[in-house]
Tab-separated table of C-alpha atoms and ligand atoms in Angstrom:
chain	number	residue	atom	x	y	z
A	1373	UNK	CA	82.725	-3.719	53.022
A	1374	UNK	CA	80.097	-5.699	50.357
A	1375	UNK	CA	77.687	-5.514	53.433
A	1376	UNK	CA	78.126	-2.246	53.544
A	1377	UNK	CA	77.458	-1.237	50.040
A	1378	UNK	CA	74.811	-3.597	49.664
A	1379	UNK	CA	72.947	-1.385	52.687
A	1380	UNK	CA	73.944	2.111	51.097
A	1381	UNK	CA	72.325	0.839	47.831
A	1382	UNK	CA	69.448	-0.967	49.084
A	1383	UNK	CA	68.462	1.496	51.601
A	1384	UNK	CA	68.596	4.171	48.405
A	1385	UNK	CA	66.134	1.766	46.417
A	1386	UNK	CA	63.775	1.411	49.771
A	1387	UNK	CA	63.679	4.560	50.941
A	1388	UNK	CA	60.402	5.975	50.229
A	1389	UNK	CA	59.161	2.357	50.911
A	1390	UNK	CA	60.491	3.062	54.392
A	1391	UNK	CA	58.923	6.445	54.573
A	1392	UNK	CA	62.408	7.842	55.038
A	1393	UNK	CA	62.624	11.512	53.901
A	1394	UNK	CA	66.750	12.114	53.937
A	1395	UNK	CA	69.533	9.945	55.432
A	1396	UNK	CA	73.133	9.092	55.335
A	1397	UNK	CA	75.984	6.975	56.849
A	1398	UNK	CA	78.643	8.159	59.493
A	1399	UNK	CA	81.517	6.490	60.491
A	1400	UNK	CA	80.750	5.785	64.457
A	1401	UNK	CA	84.718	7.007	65.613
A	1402	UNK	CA	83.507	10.649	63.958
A	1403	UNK	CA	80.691	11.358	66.719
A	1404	UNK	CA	81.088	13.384	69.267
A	1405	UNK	CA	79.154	13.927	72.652
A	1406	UNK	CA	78.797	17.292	74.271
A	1407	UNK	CA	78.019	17.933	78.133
A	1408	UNK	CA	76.175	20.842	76.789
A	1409	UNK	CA	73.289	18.649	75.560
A	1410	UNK	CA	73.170	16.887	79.082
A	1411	UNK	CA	72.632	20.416	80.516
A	1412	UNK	CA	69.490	20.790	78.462
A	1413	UNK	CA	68.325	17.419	79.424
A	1414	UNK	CA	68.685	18.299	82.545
A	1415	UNK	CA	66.120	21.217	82.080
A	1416	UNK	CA	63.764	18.448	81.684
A	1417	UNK	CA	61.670	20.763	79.356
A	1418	UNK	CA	60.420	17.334	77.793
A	1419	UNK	CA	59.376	15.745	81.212
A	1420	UNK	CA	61.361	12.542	80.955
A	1421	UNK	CA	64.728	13.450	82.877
A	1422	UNK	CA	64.900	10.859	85.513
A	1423	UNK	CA	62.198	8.578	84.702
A	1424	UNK	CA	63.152	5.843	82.466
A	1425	UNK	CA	66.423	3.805	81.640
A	1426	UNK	CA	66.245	5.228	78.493
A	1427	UNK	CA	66.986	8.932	79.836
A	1428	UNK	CA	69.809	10.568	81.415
A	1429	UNK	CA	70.659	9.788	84.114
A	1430	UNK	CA	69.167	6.186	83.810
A	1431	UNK	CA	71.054	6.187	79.922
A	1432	UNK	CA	74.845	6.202	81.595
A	1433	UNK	CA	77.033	8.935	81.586
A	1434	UNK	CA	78.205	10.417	78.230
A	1435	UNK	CA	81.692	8.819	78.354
A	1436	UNK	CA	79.631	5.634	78.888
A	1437	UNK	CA	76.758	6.838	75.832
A	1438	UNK	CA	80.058	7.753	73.677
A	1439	UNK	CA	81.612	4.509	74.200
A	1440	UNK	CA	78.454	2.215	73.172
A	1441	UNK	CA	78.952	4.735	70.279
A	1442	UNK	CA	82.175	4.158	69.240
A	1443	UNK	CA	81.894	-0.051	69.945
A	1444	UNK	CA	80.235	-0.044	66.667
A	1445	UNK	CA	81.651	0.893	62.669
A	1446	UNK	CA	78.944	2.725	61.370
A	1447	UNK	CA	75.859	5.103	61.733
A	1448	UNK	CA	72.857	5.595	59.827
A	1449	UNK	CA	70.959	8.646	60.329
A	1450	UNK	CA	67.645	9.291	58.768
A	1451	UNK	CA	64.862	12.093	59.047
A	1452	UNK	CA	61.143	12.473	58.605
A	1453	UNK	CA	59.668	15.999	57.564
A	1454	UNK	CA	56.452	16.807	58.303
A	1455	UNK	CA	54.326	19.726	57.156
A	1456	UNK	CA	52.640	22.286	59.845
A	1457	UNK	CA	50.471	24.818	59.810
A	1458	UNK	CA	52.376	27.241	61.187
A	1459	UNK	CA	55.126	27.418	63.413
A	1460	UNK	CA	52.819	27.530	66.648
A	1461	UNK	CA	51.514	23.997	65.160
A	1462	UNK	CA	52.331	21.806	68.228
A	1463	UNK	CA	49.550	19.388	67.704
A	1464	UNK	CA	50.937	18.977	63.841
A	1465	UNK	CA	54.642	18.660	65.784
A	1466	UNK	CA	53.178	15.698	68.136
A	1467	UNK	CA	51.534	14.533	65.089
A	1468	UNK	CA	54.219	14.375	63.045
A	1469	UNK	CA	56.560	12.888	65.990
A	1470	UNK	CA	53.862	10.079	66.155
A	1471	UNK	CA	54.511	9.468	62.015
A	1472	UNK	CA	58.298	9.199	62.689
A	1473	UNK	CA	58.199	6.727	65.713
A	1474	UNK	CA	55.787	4.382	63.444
A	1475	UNK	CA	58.448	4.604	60.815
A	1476	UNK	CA	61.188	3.886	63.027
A	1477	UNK	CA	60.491	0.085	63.855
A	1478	UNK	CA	60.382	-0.440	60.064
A	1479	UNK	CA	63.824	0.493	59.489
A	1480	UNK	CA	65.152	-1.440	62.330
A	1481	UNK	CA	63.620	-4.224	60.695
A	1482	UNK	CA	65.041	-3.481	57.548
A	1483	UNK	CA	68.430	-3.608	59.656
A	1484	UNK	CA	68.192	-6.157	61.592
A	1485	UNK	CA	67.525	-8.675	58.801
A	1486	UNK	CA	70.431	-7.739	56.898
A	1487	UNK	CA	73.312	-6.902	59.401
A	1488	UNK	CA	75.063	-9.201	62.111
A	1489	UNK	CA	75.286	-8.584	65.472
A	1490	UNK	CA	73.174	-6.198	68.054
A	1491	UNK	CA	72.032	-2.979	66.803
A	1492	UNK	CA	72.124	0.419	68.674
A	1493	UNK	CA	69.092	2.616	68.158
A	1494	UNK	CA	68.773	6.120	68.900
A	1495	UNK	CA	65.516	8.096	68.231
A	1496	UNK	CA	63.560	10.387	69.692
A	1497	UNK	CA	62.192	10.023	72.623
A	1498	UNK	CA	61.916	8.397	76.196
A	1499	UNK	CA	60.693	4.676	76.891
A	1500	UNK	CA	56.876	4.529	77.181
A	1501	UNK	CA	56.756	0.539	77.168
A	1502	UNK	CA	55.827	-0.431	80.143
A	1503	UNK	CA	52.775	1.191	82.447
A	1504	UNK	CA	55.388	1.875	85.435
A	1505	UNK	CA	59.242	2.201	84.253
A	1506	UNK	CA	61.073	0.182	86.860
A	1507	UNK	CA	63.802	3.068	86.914
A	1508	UNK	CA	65.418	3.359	89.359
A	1509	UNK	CA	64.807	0.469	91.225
A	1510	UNK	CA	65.293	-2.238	89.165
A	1511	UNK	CA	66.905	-3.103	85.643
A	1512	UNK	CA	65.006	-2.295	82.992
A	1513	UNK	CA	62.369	-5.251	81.598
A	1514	UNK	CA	63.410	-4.581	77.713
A	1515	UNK	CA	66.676	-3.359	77.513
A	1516	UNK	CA	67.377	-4.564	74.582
A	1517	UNK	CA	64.087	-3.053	72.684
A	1518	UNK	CA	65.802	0.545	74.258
A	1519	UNK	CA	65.790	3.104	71.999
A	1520	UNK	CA	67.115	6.539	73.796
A	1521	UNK	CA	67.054	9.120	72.207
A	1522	UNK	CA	70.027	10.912	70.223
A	1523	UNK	CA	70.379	13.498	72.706
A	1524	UNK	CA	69.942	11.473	75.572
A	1525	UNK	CA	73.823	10.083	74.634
A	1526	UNK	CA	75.094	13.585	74.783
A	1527	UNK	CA	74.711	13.569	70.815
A	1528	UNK	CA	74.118	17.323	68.983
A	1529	UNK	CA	71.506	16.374	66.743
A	1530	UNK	CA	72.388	19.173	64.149
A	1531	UNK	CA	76.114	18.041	64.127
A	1532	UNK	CA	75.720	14.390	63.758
A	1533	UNK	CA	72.911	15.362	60.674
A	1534	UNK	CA	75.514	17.723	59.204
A	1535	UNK	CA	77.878	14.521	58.901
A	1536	UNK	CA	75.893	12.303	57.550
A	1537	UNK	CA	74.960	15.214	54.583
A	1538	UNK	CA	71.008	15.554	55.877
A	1539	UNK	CA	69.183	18.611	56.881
A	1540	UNK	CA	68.827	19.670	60.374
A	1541	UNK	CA	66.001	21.595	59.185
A	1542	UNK	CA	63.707	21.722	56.009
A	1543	UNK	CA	62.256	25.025	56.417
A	1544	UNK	CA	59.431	26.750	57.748
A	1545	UNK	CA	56.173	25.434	58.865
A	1546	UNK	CA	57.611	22.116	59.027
A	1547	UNK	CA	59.509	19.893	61.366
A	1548	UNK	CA	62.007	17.212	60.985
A	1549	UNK	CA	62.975	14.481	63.316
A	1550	UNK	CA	66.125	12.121	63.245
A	1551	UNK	CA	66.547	8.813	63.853
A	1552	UNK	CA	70.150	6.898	63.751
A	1553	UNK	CA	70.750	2.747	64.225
A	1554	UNK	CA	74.421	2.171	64.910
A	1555	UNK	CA	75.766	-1.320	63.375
A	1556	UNK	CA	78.657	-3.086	62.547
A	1557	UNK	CA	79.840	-3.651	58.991
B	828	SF4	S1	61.180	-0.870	78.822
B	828	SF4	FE1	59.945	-0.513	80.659
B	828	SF4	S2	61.430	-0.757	82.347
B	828	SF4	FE2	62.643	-0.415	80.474
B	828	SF4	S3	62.990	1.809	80.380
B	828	SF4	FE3	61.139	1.372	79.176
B	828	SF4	S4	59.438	1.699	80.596
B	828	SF4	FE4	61.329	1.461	81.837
């Protein structure tokens, strides 16, 4: 529990170091996985269904997703806001998606140098490591440097930012993306 609180206070004090904009902790045995948010991956509307290991249906199933989920105590969930012009602003929503995934690494840093054991990291976004993904025809080349995304594990995004106490959304001409690291206390 002292780890614990030491993280909720220190990540408090480093926040805006860390470029975070909200965030919050959720117990791990509270999230839930929905099928629904499979379907939509399966629409492939962002192009990555199928190709990497860290995408459905290289990811596991979503009993398997809400397992890896639940082998851990805790969940941080954080968010990055970023302005637009308007709410046809795609280049400003790329732009800001590029902010958040060079924030990201930070706070997994911040993590990993204060909590034991392997870290689960969900963000936003399939793997673009390596040139040619190896999917499906052989294991993956980092799989511990995979970092699926939150829906990917069959996770509502709005729910899961709901019970950490975080907006979902920060209103308009602006877009917010989530980020959560799954530890052990
Ligand atoms: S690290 Fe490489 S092999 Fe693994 S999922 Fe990403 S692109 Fe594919």
């Amino acid at each position: 529990m002292d780890q614990m609180m030491d993280i909720r206070q220190e990540i408090k004090q480093n926040m805006e170091a860390l470029g975070i904009y909200e965030c919050g902790f959720v117990n791990a045995s509270e999230i839930s996985v929905s099928p629904l948010v499979r379907t939509l991956c399966e629409k492939n509307a962002c192009g990555a269904y199928g190709k990497t290991w860290a995408c459905p249906p290289g990811v596991g199933t979503i009993e398997e997703c809400l397992e890896r989920l639940h082998s851990k105590t805790t969940a941080f969930v954080f968010s990055t806001r970023h302005e637009l012009e308007d709410s046809y602003d795609f280049e400003g929503m790329t732009e800001g998606k590029k902010a958040h995934d060079a924030m990201v690494p930070g706070v997994v840093a911040f993590f990993k140098s204060r909590v034991k054991g392997p870290l689960l990291v969900l963000s936003t976004e399939g793997c673009r490591r390596c040139k040619t993904c190896t999917y499906p025809d052989a294991p993956c080349r980092f799989p511990e440097s995979l970092q699926p995304s939150i829906e990917s594990y069959g996770v509502e995004v709005n729910v899961l930012a709901q019970k950490a106490g975080i907006r979902y959304h920060n209103g308009k001409n602006t877009v917010t993306y989530h980020s959560a690291i799954l530890f052990d206390e």
